Each structure stands twice: as structure tokens, then as C-alpha cells.
Tab-separated table of C-alpha atoms and ligand atoms in Angstrom:
chain	number	residue	atom	x	y	z
A	14	UNK	CA	0.112	-0.120	0.191
A	15	UNK	CA	1.181	3.288	-1.155
A	16	UNK	CA	-0.158	5.959	0.892
A	17	UNK	CA	0.200	6.478	4.632
A	18	UNK	CA	-1.424	9.151	6.805
A	19	UNK	CA	-0.641	10.221	10.454
A	20	UNK	CA	-3.305	10.931	12.251
A	21	UNK	CA	-3.581	13.440	17.451
A	22	UNK	CA	-4.731	10.225	18.907
A	23	UNK	CA	-6.060	12.712	20.947
A	24	UNK	CA	-8.010	16.790	20.959
A	25	UNK	CA	-5.314	17.971	18.506
A	26	UNK	CA	-1.656	20.100	18.976
A	27	UNK	CA	-0.002	16.651	19.001
A	28	UNK	CA	2.944	17.904	17.040
A	29	UNK	CA	1.585	16.509	13.833
A	30	UNK	CA	3.260	19.424	11.549
A	31	UNK	CA	6.780	18.286	12.249
A	32	UNK	CA	5.916	14.214	11.906
A	33	UNK	CA	4.409	14.970	7.982
A	34	UNK	CA	7.734	16.748	7.498
A	35	UNK	CA	9.811	14.336	8.505
A	36	UNK	CA	7.739	11.513	6.907
A	37	UNK	CA	7.400	13.673	3.961
A	38	UNK	CA	10.105	12.417	3.169
A	39	UNK	CA	9.951	9.572	1.109
A	40	UNK	CA	5.512	11.089	-0.712
A	41	UNK	CA	5.367	12.692	-3.163
A	42	UNK	CA	1.856	13.647	-2.619
A	43	UNK	CA	1.106	15.560	1.501
A	44	UNK	CA	-2.867	15.778	1.415
A	45	UNK	CA	-4.407	17.721	3.793
A	46	UNK	CA	-8.276	16.262	4.579
A	47	UNK	CA	-10.652	18.270	6.807
A	48	UNK	CA	-11.105	21.256	8.790
A	49	UNK	CA	-9.493	25.011	7.918
A	50	UNK	CA	-7.534	26.882	9.105
A	51	UNK	CA	-8.552	26.245	12.980
A	52	UNK	CA	-5.760	23.641	12.687
A	53	UNK	CA	-1.735	25.145	13.318
A	54	UNK	CA	1.124	22.922	12.056
A	55	UNK	CA	4.103	24.439	13.126
A	56	UNK	CA	7.431	23.677	11.438
A	57	UNK	CA	10.622	24.369	13.461
A	58	UNK	CA	14.506	24.281	10.870
A	59	UNK	CA	17.448	25.707	11.523
A	60	UNK	CA	15.561	27.479	14.499
A	61	UNK	CA	13.012	29.440	11.800
A	62	UNK	CA	9.218	28.137	13.062
A	63	UNK	CA	6.136	27.960	11.354
A	64	UNK	CA	2.397	26.833	11.625
A	65	UNK	CA	0.843	26.278	8.831
A	66	UNK	CA	-3.056	26.616	9.430
A	67	UNK	CA	-4.167	25.458	5.526
A	68	UNK	CA	-1.222	25.158	3.449
A	69	UNK	CA	0.130	20.997	3.781
A	70	UNK	CA	3.088	19.888	5.769
A	71	UNK	CA	4.879	18.583	2.470
A	72	UNK	CA	5.307	21.852	1.339
A	73	UNK	CA	9.140	22.511	2.588
A	74	UNK	CA	9.722	19.548	0.156
A	75	UNK	CA	11.096	20.022	-3.250
A	76	UNK	CA	8.846	16.693	-5.350
A	77	UNK	CA	6.049	16.826	-2.931
A	78	UNK	CA	2.693	18.261	-3.979
A	79	UNK	CA	0.557	19.767	-2.210
A	80	UNK	CA	-3.214	18.871	-2.141
A	81	UNK	CA	-5.720	21.063	-0.026
A	82	UNK	CA	-8.077	17.966	-0.625
A	83	UNK	CA	-12.656	17.896	-1.202
A	84	UNK	CA	-13.184	17.767	2.886
A	85	UNK	CA	-11.400	20.785	3.844
A	86	UNK	CA	-13.148	24.020	4.522
A	87	UNK	CA	-11.151	27.134	2.645
A	88	UNK	CA	-11.585	30.479	4.035
A	89	UNK	CA	-10.022	32.021	0.787
A	90	UNK	CA	-9.163	36.112	2.436
A	91	UNK	CA	-6.937	33.044	5.266
A	92	UNK	CA	-5.552	30.875	2.171
A	93	UNK	CA	-5.101	34.483	0.530
A	94	UNK	CA	-3.038	35.546	2.936
A	95	UNK	CA	-1.383	32.589	4.107
A	96	UNK	CA	0.622	32.235	0.593
A	97	UNK	CA	1.492	36.323	0.889
A	98	UNK	CA	3.661	35.111	4.099
A	99	UNK	CA	4.570	31.959	3.123
A	100	UNK	CA	5.831	33.331	-0.544
A	101	UNK	CA	7.097	36.084	1.658
A	102	UNK	CA	9.228	34.320	3.395
A	103	UNK	CA	11.165	32.738	0.937
A	104	UNK	CA	8.810	29.756	0.054
A	105	UNK	CA	7.595	28.582	-3.929
A	106	UNK	CA	4.464	27.572	-3.831
A	107	UNK	CA	2.849	27.346	-7.651
A	108	UNK	CA	-0.533	26.487	-7.893
A	109	UNK	CA	-0.636	23.925	-10.331
A	110	UNK	CA	2.051	22.514	-9.373
A	111	UNK	CA	2.859	22.543	-5.724
A	112	UNK	CA	0.180	23.002	-4.290
A	113	UNK	CA	-3.419	22.083	-5.867
A	114	UNK	CA	-7.247	23.204	-4.107
A	115	UNK	CA	-9.877	20.958	-4.175
A	116	UNK	CA	-13.130	22.807	-6.796
A	117	UNK	CA	-14.809	20.341	-4.334
A	118	UNK	CA	-14.289	22.376	-1.025
A	119	UNK	CA	-16.454	23.954	0.850
A	120	UNK	CA	-16.415	28.172	1.395
A	121	UNK	CA	-15.875	30.223	4.733
A	122	UNK	CA	-17.034	33.040	4.926
A	123	UNK	CA	-16.754	36.368	7.063
A	124	UNK	CA	-20.839	35.819	8.000
A	125	UNK	CA	-19.837	32.257	9.263
A	126	UNK	CA	-17.277	33.700	11.291
A	127	UNK	CA	-19.663	36.135	12.821
A	128	UNK	CA	-22.068	33.366	13.055
A	129	UNK	CA	-19.352	30.889	14.549
A	130	UNK	CA	-18.614	33.633	16.889
A	131	UNK	CA	-22.319	34.954	18.380
A	132	UNK	CA	-23.072	31.277	18.356
A	133	UNK	CA	-20.007	31.104	20.913
A	134	UNK	CA	-21.816	34.152	22.776
A	135	UNK	CA	-24.932	32.625	24.596
A	136	UNK	CA	-24.041	29.172	24.792
A	137	UNK	CA	-22.512	30.854	27.679
A	138	UNK	CA	-21.677	28.361	30.079
A	139	UNK	CA	-21.472	25.235	27.590
A	140	UNK	CA	-19.811	26.952	24.508
A	141	UNK	CA	-17.204	25.241	23.464
A	142	UNK	CA	-14.472	27.080	22.602
A	143	UNK	CA	-13.903	27.261	19.658
A	144	UNK	CA	-10.846	28.753	17.486
A	145	UNK	CA	-13.862	31.580	16.393
A	146	UNK	CA	-12.608	30.796	12.528
A	147	UNK	CA	-16.305	29.794	11.630
A	148	UNK	CA	-15.460	26.234	10.941
A	149	UNK	CA	-18.702	24.488	11.845
A	150	UNK	CA	-21.148	27.502	10.437
A	151	UNK	CA	-19.335	26.101	7.530
A	152	UNK	CA	-19.781	22.857	7.318
A	153	UNK	CA	-23.515	22.688	8.996
A	154	UNK	CA	-24.418	25.270	5.090
A	155	UNK	CA	-22.356	22.090	3.809
A	156	UNK	CA	-25.023	18.863	5.541
A	157	UNK	CA	-27.945	22.060	4.920
A	158	UNK	CA	-26.676	22.017	1.071
A	159	UNK	CA	-26.389	25.724	1.587
A	160	UNK	CA	-22.459	25.980	0.575
A	161	UNK	CA	-20.344	27.491	-1.623
A	162	UNK	CA	-17.220	25.875	-3.896
A	163	UNK	CA	-14.189	26.141	-4.105
A	164	UNK	CA	-15.033	25.575	-7.493
A	165	UNK	CA	-18.177	28.372	-8.215
A	166	UNK	CA	-15.440	30.961	-7.034
A	167	UNK	CA	-13.918	31.012	-10.870
A	168	UNK	CA	-17.840	30.341	-12.746
A	169	UNK	CA	-18.806	33.228	-11.441
A	170	UNK	CA	-22.536	32.660	-12.600
A	171	UNK	CA	-22.360	29.841	-10.484
A	172	UNK	CA	-21.556	32.055	-7.628
A	173	UNK	CA	-24.205	35.019	-8.008
A	174	UNK	CA	-26.384	31.882	-7.519
A	175	UNK	CA	-25.229	30.550	-5.457
A	176	UNK	CA	-25.157	33.304	-3.551
A	177	UNK	CA	-28.508	34.448	-4.336
A	178	UNK	CA	-29.468	30.825	-2.464
A	179	UNK	CA	-27.530	30.954	0.590
A	180	UNK	CA	-28.631	34.684	1.242
A	181	UNK	CA	-31.484	33.606	1.216
A	182	UNK	CA	-31.398	32.098	3.981
A	183	UNK	CA	-28.432	33.558	5.750
A	184	UNK	CA	-29.510	37.080	5.772
A	185	UNK	CA	-32.973	36.822	8.026
A	186	UNK	CA	-30.919	35.237	10.203
A	187	UNK	CA	-27.869	37.236	10.308
A	188	UNK	CA	-30.404	39.817	11.066
A	189	UNK	CA	-31.889	38.036	14.486
A	190	UNK	CA	-27.970	37.641	15.409
A	191	UNK	CA	-28.150	41.814	15.079
A	192	UNK	CA	-25.085	40.977	12.319
A	193	UNK	CA	-25.772	44.050	9.147
A	194	UNK	CA	-26.821	41.700	6.346
A	195	UNK	CA	-24.653	40.696	3.422
A	196	UNK	CA	-24.235	42.223	0.236
A	197	UNK	CA	-24.856	39.906	-2.384
A	198	UNK	CA	-22.649	42.411	-5.746
A	199	UNK	CA	-19.582	43.254	-2.873
A	200	UNK	CA	-19.197	39.338	-2.079
A	201	UNK	CA	-19.885	37.801	-5.655
A	202	UNK	CA	-16.973	40.860	-6.440
A	203	UNK	CA	-14.743	40.103	-3.395
A	204	UNK	CA	-15.006	36.030	-4.471
A	205	UNK	CA	-13.751	36.130	-8.067
A	206	UNK	CA	-11.550	38.183	-7.388
A	207	UNK	CA	-9.763	36.248	-5.164
A	208	UNK	CA	-10.375	32.489	-7.594
A	209	UNK	CA	-9.197	34.831	-10.060
A	210	UNK	CA	-5.105	34.825	-7.620
A	211	UNK	CA	-6.354	30.290	-6.547
A	212	UNK	CA	-7.174	30.310	-10.521
A	213	UNK	CA	-4.390	28.139	-11.907
A	214	UNK	CA	-4.932	25.944	-8.340
A	215	UNK	CA	-8.087	25.372	-8.007
A	216	UNK	CA	-8.792	21.126	-10.077
A	217	UNK	CA	-10.102	18.433	-9.358
A	218	UNK	CA	-8.664	16.675	-6.387
A	219	UNK	CA	-10.343	13.978	-6.305
A	220	UNK	CA	-9.326	12.519	-9.881
A	221	UNK	CA	-5.486	13.439	-9.448
A	222	UNK	CA	-5.438	11.389	-5.710
A	223	UNK	CA	-7.210	8.208	-7.141
A	224	UNK	CA	-4.754	7.871	-11.151
A	225	UNK	CA	-1.815	8.557	-8.069
A	226	UNK	CA	-2.881	5.697	-6.216
A	227	UNK	CA	-3.837	3.495	-9.723
A	228	UNK	CA	0.224	4.648	-10.729
A	229	UNK	CA	1.372	3.055	-7.450
A	230	UNK	CA	2.222	7.065	-6.507
A	231	UNK	CA	3.869	7.774	-2.284
A	232	UNK	CA	0.606	9.884	-0.591
A	233	UNK	CA	0.502	11.035	3.000
A	234	UNK	CA	-2.810	12.423	4.396
A	235	UNK	CA	-2.154	15.234	6.508
A	236	UNK	CA	-4.729	15.009	10.045
A	237	UNK	CA	-5.882	17.602	10.879
A	238	UNK	CA	-6.609	17.353	14.648
A	239	UNK	CA	-7.809	13.998	16.299
A	240	UNK	CA	-9.750	11.673	17.531
A	241	UNK	CA	-11.009	13.027	20.356
A	242	UNK	CA	-12.367	16.340	18.451
A	243	UNK	CA	-14.196	14.225	15.291
A	244	UNK	CA	-17.671	15.244	14.694
A	245	UNK	CA	-18.753	11.410	15.442
A	246	UNK	CA	-16.062	10.097	17.214
A	247	UNK	CA	-14.516	12.366	20.362
A	248	UNK	CA	-15.935	14.337	23.223
A	249	UNK	CA	-18.975	15.382	21.352
A	250	UNK	CA	-20.505	18.890	21.635
A	251	UNK	CA	-17.071	19.835	22.152
A	252	UNK	CA	-15.590	18.799	18.264
A	253	UNK	CA	-14.896	19.764	15.945
A	254	UNK	CA	-17.326	19.738	12.899
A	255	UNK	CA	-15.988	17.362	10.353
A	256	UNK	CA	-13.980	13.804	11.283
A	257	UNK	CA	-10.775	14.652	11.833
A	258	UNK	CA	-9.807	10.770	12.121
A	259	UNK	CA	-8.910	8.865	9.355
A	260	UNK	CA	-12.330	7.828	8.993
A	261	UNK	CA	-12.232	11.190	6.747
A	262	UNK	CA	-9.881	10.875	4.970
A	263	UNK	CA	-12.749	8.419	2.045
A	264	UNK	CA	-15.313	11.654	1.608
A	265	UNK	CA	-12.112	14.015	2.283
A	266	UNK	CA	-10.717	13.120	-0.490
A	267	UNK	CA	-12.552	10.749	-2.797
A	268	UNK	CA	-9.972	8.014	-2.674
A	269	UNK	CA	-11.267	4.516	-1.798
A	270	UNK	CA	-11.568	3.861	1.961
A	271	UNK	CA	-9.383	0.142	0.600
A	272	UNK	CA	-6.323	2.426	-0.578
A	273	UNK	CA	-5.782	3.868	3.468
A	274	UNK	CA	-2.140	1.925	4.715
A	275	UNK	CA	-0.464	2.346	8.088
A	276	UNK	CA	-1.482	4.737	9.842
A	277	UNK	CA	1.254	6.788	12.526
A	278	UNK	CA	-0.813	7.832	15.160
A	279	UNK	CA	0.690	11.019	17.017
A	280	UNK	CA	0.282	10.818	20.532
A	281	UNK	CA	1.873	13.685	23.533
A	282	UNK	CA	3.753	12.507	25.561
A	283	UNK	CA	0.875	13.714	27.813
A	284	UNK	CA	-2.294	15.165	27.156
A	285	UNK	CA	-2.874	18.400	25.920
A	286	UNK	CA	-6.766	19.833	25.073
A	287	UNK	CA	-7.625	23.885	24.399
A	288	UNK	CA	-11.307	24.856	24.695
A	289	UNK	CA	-14.339	23.404	26.741
A	290	UNK	CA	-14.780	20.063	26.871
A	291	UNK	CA	-14.414	17.010	29.895
A	292	UNK	CA	-10.783	16.084	29.857
A	293	UNK	CA	-10.651	13.432	32.918
A	294	UNK	CA	-6.584	13.278	33.224
A	295	UNK	CA	-6.454	17.147	33.714
A	296	UNK	CA	-3.913	19.325	36.421
A	297	UNK	CA	-5.042	21.519	38.448
A	298	UNK	CA	-2.758	24.733	39.392
A	299	UNK	CA	1.970	24.865	40.174
A	300	UNK	CA	1.764	20.977	38.354
A	301	UNK	CA	-0.196	22.095	35.629
A	302	UNK	CA	1.744	25.699	35.299
A	303	UNK	CA	4.744	23.260	35.370
A	304	UNK	CA	3.421	21.678	31.967
A	305	UNK	CA	2.927	24.216	30.018
A	306	UNK	CA	5.609	26.189	30.571
A	307	UNK	CA	8.392	22.648	29.856
A	308	UNK	CA	5.768	22.359	26.936
A	309	UNK	CA	4.470	25.936	25.868
A	310	UNK	CA	1.861	24.833	25.384
A	311	UNK	CA	-0.445	27.357	23.986
A	312	UNK	CA	-2.377	27.247	20.837
A	313	UNK	CA	-0.753	27.309	17.403
A	314	UNK	CA	-3.705	29.251	16.147
A	315	UNK	CA	-5.724	31.161	18.694
A	316	UNK	CA	-3.025	31.524	20.845
A	317	UNK	CA	-4.837	30.235	24.192
A	318	UNK	CA	-3.012	28.392	26.796
A	319	UNK	CA	-3.762	24.028	26.466
A	320	UNK	CA	-4.934	22.466	29.624
A	321	UNK	CA	-2.159	20.504	30.559
A	322	UNK	CA	-3.209	16.832	32.188
A	323	UNK	CA	-1.518	12.692	32.130
A	324	UNK	CA	-0.780	10.491	29.213
A	325	UNK	CA	-4.881	8.750	28.749
A	326	UNK	CA	-3.895	5.390	27.971
A	327	UNK	CA	-7.891	4.585	27.225
A	328	UNK	CA	-8.314	8.482	25.897
A	329	UNK	CA	-5.679	6.945	23.155
A	330	UNK	CA	-6.533	3.136	23.134
A	331	UNK	CA	-10.156	4.262	22.180
A	332	UNK	CA	-8.177	6.764	19.270
A	333	UNK	CA	-5.689	3.638	17.849
A	334	UNK	CA	-8.576	1.223	17.370
A	335	UNK	CA	-10.783	4.086	15.473
A	336	UNK	CA	-8.009	5.271	13.752
A	337	UNK	CA	-6.666	2.208	12.585
A	338	UNK	CA	-2.961	3.186	14.033
A	339	UNK	CA	-0.886	0.924	13.428
A	340	UNK	CA	1.733	2.728	14.858
A	341	UNK	CA	2.631	5.441	16.961
A	342	UNK	CA	4.217	8.313	17.586
A	343	UNK	CA	5.593	9.669	20.702
A	344	UNK	CA	5.651	13.389	20.610
A	345	UNK	CA	7.603	15.872	24.123
A	346	UNK	CA	9.037	13.362	25.440
A	347	UNK	CA	12.161	15.982	26.189
A	348	UNK	CA	9.330	17.466	28.307
A	349	UNK	CA	8.959	14.570	31.036
A	350	UNK	CA	12.191	15.404	31.748
A	351	UNK	CA	12.523	16.169	35.879
A	352	UNK	CA	8.729	14.914	36.168
A	353	UNK	CA	8.452	11.818	38.900
A	354	UNK	CA	6.746	10.108	39.410
A	355	UNK	CA	4.760	10.244	36.494
A	356	UNK	CA	1.421	9.282	36.914
A	357	UNK	CA	-0.569	7.238	33.078
A	358	UNK	CA	-4.353	6.685	33.689
A	359	UNK	CA	-5.016	3.418	33.436
A	360	UNK	CA	-8.840	3.874	33.882
A	361	UNK	CA	-11.503	5.330	34.668
A	362	UNK	CA	-13.395	4.708	37.570
A	363	UNK	CA	-17.641	5.136	36.651
A	364	UNK	CA	-19.672	7.679	39.613
A	365	UNK	CA	-21.023	3.560	40.994
A	366	UNK	CA	-17.888	2.396	42.257
A	367	UNK	CA	-17.184	0.089	38.880
A	368	UNK	CA	-14.289	0.696	37.405
A	369	UNK	CA	-13.507	0.499	33.015
A	370	UNK	CA	-10.611	0.670	30.449
A	371	UNK	CA	-13.820	1.768	27.509
A	372	UNK	CA	-14.550	5.251	26.662
A	373	UNK	CA	-17.966	5.731	27.388
A	374	UNK	CA	-19.213	8.243	24.495
A	375	UNK	CA	-21.394	10.262	28.196
A	376	UNK	CA	-20.343	11.074	30.572
A	377	UNK	CA	-17.550	11.655	30.855
A	378	UNK	CA	-16.506	14.534	32.894
A	379	UNK	CA	-17.350	12.642	35.896
A	380	UNK	CA	-15.214	9.773	36.094
A	381	UNK	CA	-12.455	9.620	38.219
A	382	UNK	CA	-8.844	9.029	36.034
A	383	UNK	CA	-7.292	6.261	38.078
A	384	UNK	CA	-3.655	6.048	37.776
A	385	UNK	CA	-0.427	3.779	37.322
A	386	UNK	CA	2.800	5.682	38.584
A	387	UNK	CA	6.184	5.517	36.534
A	388	UNK	CA	10.090	6.360	38.021
A	389	UNK	CA	10.497	9.689	36.177
A	390	UNK	CA	13.267	10.770	34.578
A	391	UNK	CA	15.653	13.917	34.837
A	392	UNK	CA	18.574	14.115	32.319
A	393	UNK	CA	17.663	16.480	29.265
A	394	UNK	CA	17.419	13.936	26.767
A	395	UNK	CA	17.046	16.756	23.916
A	396	UNK	CA	19.955	14.718	22.712
A	397	UNK	CA	19.417	11.432	21.748
A	398	UNK	CA	19.050	10.342	19.370
A	399	UNK	CA	19.034	6.112	19.958
A	400	UNK	CA	16.277	4.560	21.479
A	401	UNK	CA	19.401	2.884	23.733
A	402	UNK	CA	20.333	6.029	24.641
A	403	UNK	CA	17.281	6.968	25.957
A	404	UNK	CA	17.659	6.607	30.420
A	405	UNK	CA	16.168	3.833	31.801
A	406	UNK	CA	13.069	5.123	32.687
A	407	UNK	CA	11.915	7.442	29.675
A	408	UNK	CA	12.492	3.743	27.448
A	409	UNK	CA	10.875	2.175	30.611
A	410	UNK	CA	7.791	4.654	29.873
A	411	UNK	CA	7.491	4.576	26.246
A	412	UNK	CA	7.263	1.089	26.067
A	413	UNK	CA	4.261	0.719	28.991
A	414	UNK	CA	2.717	3.260	26.561
A	415	UNK	CA	2.990	0.774	23.945
A	416	UNK	CA	2.032	-1.934	25.509
A	417	UNK	CA	-0.879	-0.048	27.915
A	418	UNK	CA	-2.389	0.939	23.818
A	419	UNK	CA	-1.847	-2.491	22.489
A	420	UNK	CA	1.150	-0.631	19.445
A	421	UNK	CA	4.361	0.291	18.994
A	422	UNK	CA	6.383	3.953	18.561
A	423	UNK	CA	7.997	4.458	15.318
A	424	UNK	CA	9.191	7.207	16.886
A	425	UNK	CA	9.687	9.381	19.871
A	426	UNK	CA	10.281	12.773	19.127
A	427	UNK	CA	12.647	14.870	21.692
A	428	UNK	CA	12.038	18.547	20.688
A	429	UNK	CA	10.790	20.840	18.123
A	430	UNK	CA	13.387	20.289	15.730
A	431	UNK	CA	13.196	18.388	12.255
A	432	UNK	CA	15.953	16.176	13.560
A	433	UNK	CA	15.411	16.100	17.010
A	434	UNK	CA	13.583	12.489	16.803
A	435	UNK	CA	14.323	8.411	17.884
A	436	UNK	CA	13.718	5.991	15.362
A	437	UNK	CA	13.234	2.638	15.646
B	28	IMP	P1	-13.911	24.653	16.020
B	28	IMP	O1	-12.622	23.460	15.158
B	28	IMP	O2	-13.048	26.114	16.095
B	28	IMP	O3	-15.350	24.555	15.871
B	28	IMP	O4	-13.657	24.948	17.271
B	28	IMP	C1	-13.887	23.145	18.041
B	28	IMP	C2	-13.042	22.541	19.633
B	28	IMP	O5	-12.515	21.811	18.177
B	28	IMP	C3	-13.008	23.238	19.678
B	28	IMP	O6	-13.092	23.358	21.552
B	28	IMP	C4	-11.281	24.426	19.314
B	28	IMP	O7	-10.606	24.398	20.044
B	28	IMP	C5	-11.320	21.990	19.045
B	28	IMP	N1	-9.786	22.830	17.953
B	28	IMP	C6	-10.418	22.869	16.453
B	28	IMP	N2	-9.412	22.845	15.953
B	28	IMP	C7	-8.389	22.476	16.479
B	28	IMP	C8	-6.656	22.334	16.438
B	28	IMP	O8	-5.933	22.497	15.525
B	28	IMP	N3	-5.409	22.166	17.910
B	28	IMP	C9	-6.839	21.984	19.136
B	28	IMP	N4	-7.666	21.733	19.451
B	28	IMP	C10	-8.943	22.512	18.064
């Protein structure tokens, strides 16, 4: 099988960007299949840090074709800015050559962002903590068959009809929220201008990818967010609005499910979450602050401090099963240096006193984690490149987690740099 994928096994922010960059050395295509610019994939190379939101992480490889496939929702205003800023940093991005955009991608409009924020402010204590990027309302319009697609931006007549259909429903809603109505002519003009900029890259990426599969080309799927934020399999309703797990690959690319080969599931050596929602192993107070500072746990898209906690083997084992992960990639092992002991959650205690190692669809906020304590290590491991050179306690930590989640690791990452990895 020539198609591999990288997927997050937590609530996003597992460090997938660096791993996709690393694994793309053998790839001919790197494909984003879901989410939007709510994602922030950080790459560090020779000390320079950059965050990609929509453009796939294969852009540093000159021979890779980067594909934004149909499952991704695109804010064209943001995409124009992201491309301009990457080009200003020296990246040679050529639409229609090394960057392709699916004509089927749904378009995030300024009104989607407004409605995302307005809905959040009405939710009160039930708020989700969205990134405010308009993700939910855009996927909502897609399901309601109201959305505009990137291909509409290069078809003036289609675009006019699509805008009319959308505004007939949306303008009354915007007004009910106290937001101004959208002017159809202005929107038509702005979107056509953006469409002109992207025209060379707007193609049928499903056809491109199916041909690539048929020709045995090497494809790497770039997951965004993580299994626990998947709209079907995550901690609903505190999730994003796409199938962030590997189950989104087929629908998000137009490739058949059977074409997917090795799945790399990425986990941090501990757990983090941004936004609201249950998080059984969450830490409070000094310990949380220590972990947040040590791991520089601040969101790469919104800058929000991430909530931090211990490794949750119940949640990760569930995510391994849902995603069909074959190999674990553990990131940020270096961050745990100096923490002793290292608790790992192996079961949840339920309200009736019984324990379970299954991840529940309801009442996750009511479970209590049951911990197994593992010895910590104090050495700086950022320079280690061979697994056997890690301190014994660090090796035992990785191996115990492999045992608990049922898969072995392919890569252990010990720092943000591209070379700071141990390949097992
Ligand atoms: P939305 O995707 O902006 O609608 O946000 C829904 C939930 O997903 C919120 O809790 C966000 O913080 C979270 N979320 C969305 N994208 C990411 C991501 O890339 N990393 C981590 N959390 C994310």
C-alpha cells in the first residue's frame, strides 16, 4: 500500500506538523483531508518556526505535490494571506504545480466567522471554545446544501446563483443575531477576485489522487485536529465539525477506504486540550503550569494556553482503535524530564465505584482517572538519537505506554527541531 497517514490520537496539537514534515521525505503527495484554518501545524527548521494553517506540511520538500482536498473548508481571504506570507518567507508555492486545491472544498465566508462567534457568545456555560474561524457554520451549510465551493469562485454565474441561494436563508439569520446583512454584489466581487488568484490551482483533486493511487505514487495523508475532536467519535459536543479521524479520509479526498495503508497515530508524552470539554487527566495549579511552561503549551492558532494533564491510556487506546493506528509516534518526551513520578491513566472509575477501560460517549466529565505511577527521569534527552541511549526510566515509560495502547512506536520526538527524533 503506497498511501500512509498521520492522525492525532488526542484533541489535536500532538505535534503532527513536524511528523508529517519528517515522513514526507518519501512522499510524492501530501494531502490535507479535513478541517480548516482552525488547525495550526508548527514546523521548526534551523531555529526558524513557522505555522501552517491550510497549506499542507509537504511544502518544504521540492518534489512534493501538496493537496488541499475536498474535506477541507477554506477561508479564501485567509488562504490568500497564508500564501502571501509563505511566499514572503521564500517558499516557492506554485498553484497547479506543487499546490492543488479541490474545486469541491467548501468556502468559509466572513458571515460564517460572525455566526461562529455569535453562537459561542449565546452558549454561556455550554460554550465549546471554538477557534472562531467559522468552521462549524461552514460545515453546517455544507450539510444543509447551502454552501459555496471553491469551484464556484471561478464560475461567475454559478457564484451569483449560489450567493442568492445562500443569502435568502442567511441574511434573515444574520439580522436575527443583530449582525448586518451580506451585500450580494460585494461578496460576488470579492470572491471572484480571490478566485482569480487561485484559479490555476483549483482542480478535481479526487481525480488527481485516484490516478496517483492507480499509478502507485506515494501519498501521505495529513490529519488535522485529532480523534477525540472528531464530530462522530470525539467528545461530542466539544468537538470540531469534521471527521478529523482517519474515517474522514475517504470522504475528504474521494479515495476509496481500502487504499489507506499504514496509519501513524501521534500522541504527546502527556495530554493537552484547548477549548472546553471533559478532560479526565487534567491537572490544576502549579503542576499544570509547570507542564505548560515546559512544553510551551500555547495554541499555535489562537495563542490560548492549553489545558495540560497526564497521559490517558484509556482515551488513546480508544483513539488507536477508531483510527486503526498501526504505529505510535510519541512527541514531547523531552518535556517530561524532571517530572517524577509519571502517572499514566489506565482506567476510569465511574460514579457507582466500578472501573472501566472503555472510553464512554457520555459522562466523561464524571469519571475519575485511575493512575499507574511510573518512575520519572531527570536527564536532558533532547540530544538523544537512539532509543537505547535514552535513560532507562524514559525507555520504560515509552514501552509501558506501547503495551497499554497496544501498538509499538515508530518515532519518538525529543525536541521541536526536524532532526530531534529517535526512529525505532
Ligand atoms: P472549531 O473547530 O473552531 O469549531 O473548534 C471546536 C473545538 O475544537 C474547540 O475546542 C477548539 O479549541 C478545538 N480545535 C479545533 N481545531 C483545533 C486544533 O487544530 N488543535 C486543537 N484544538 C482544536
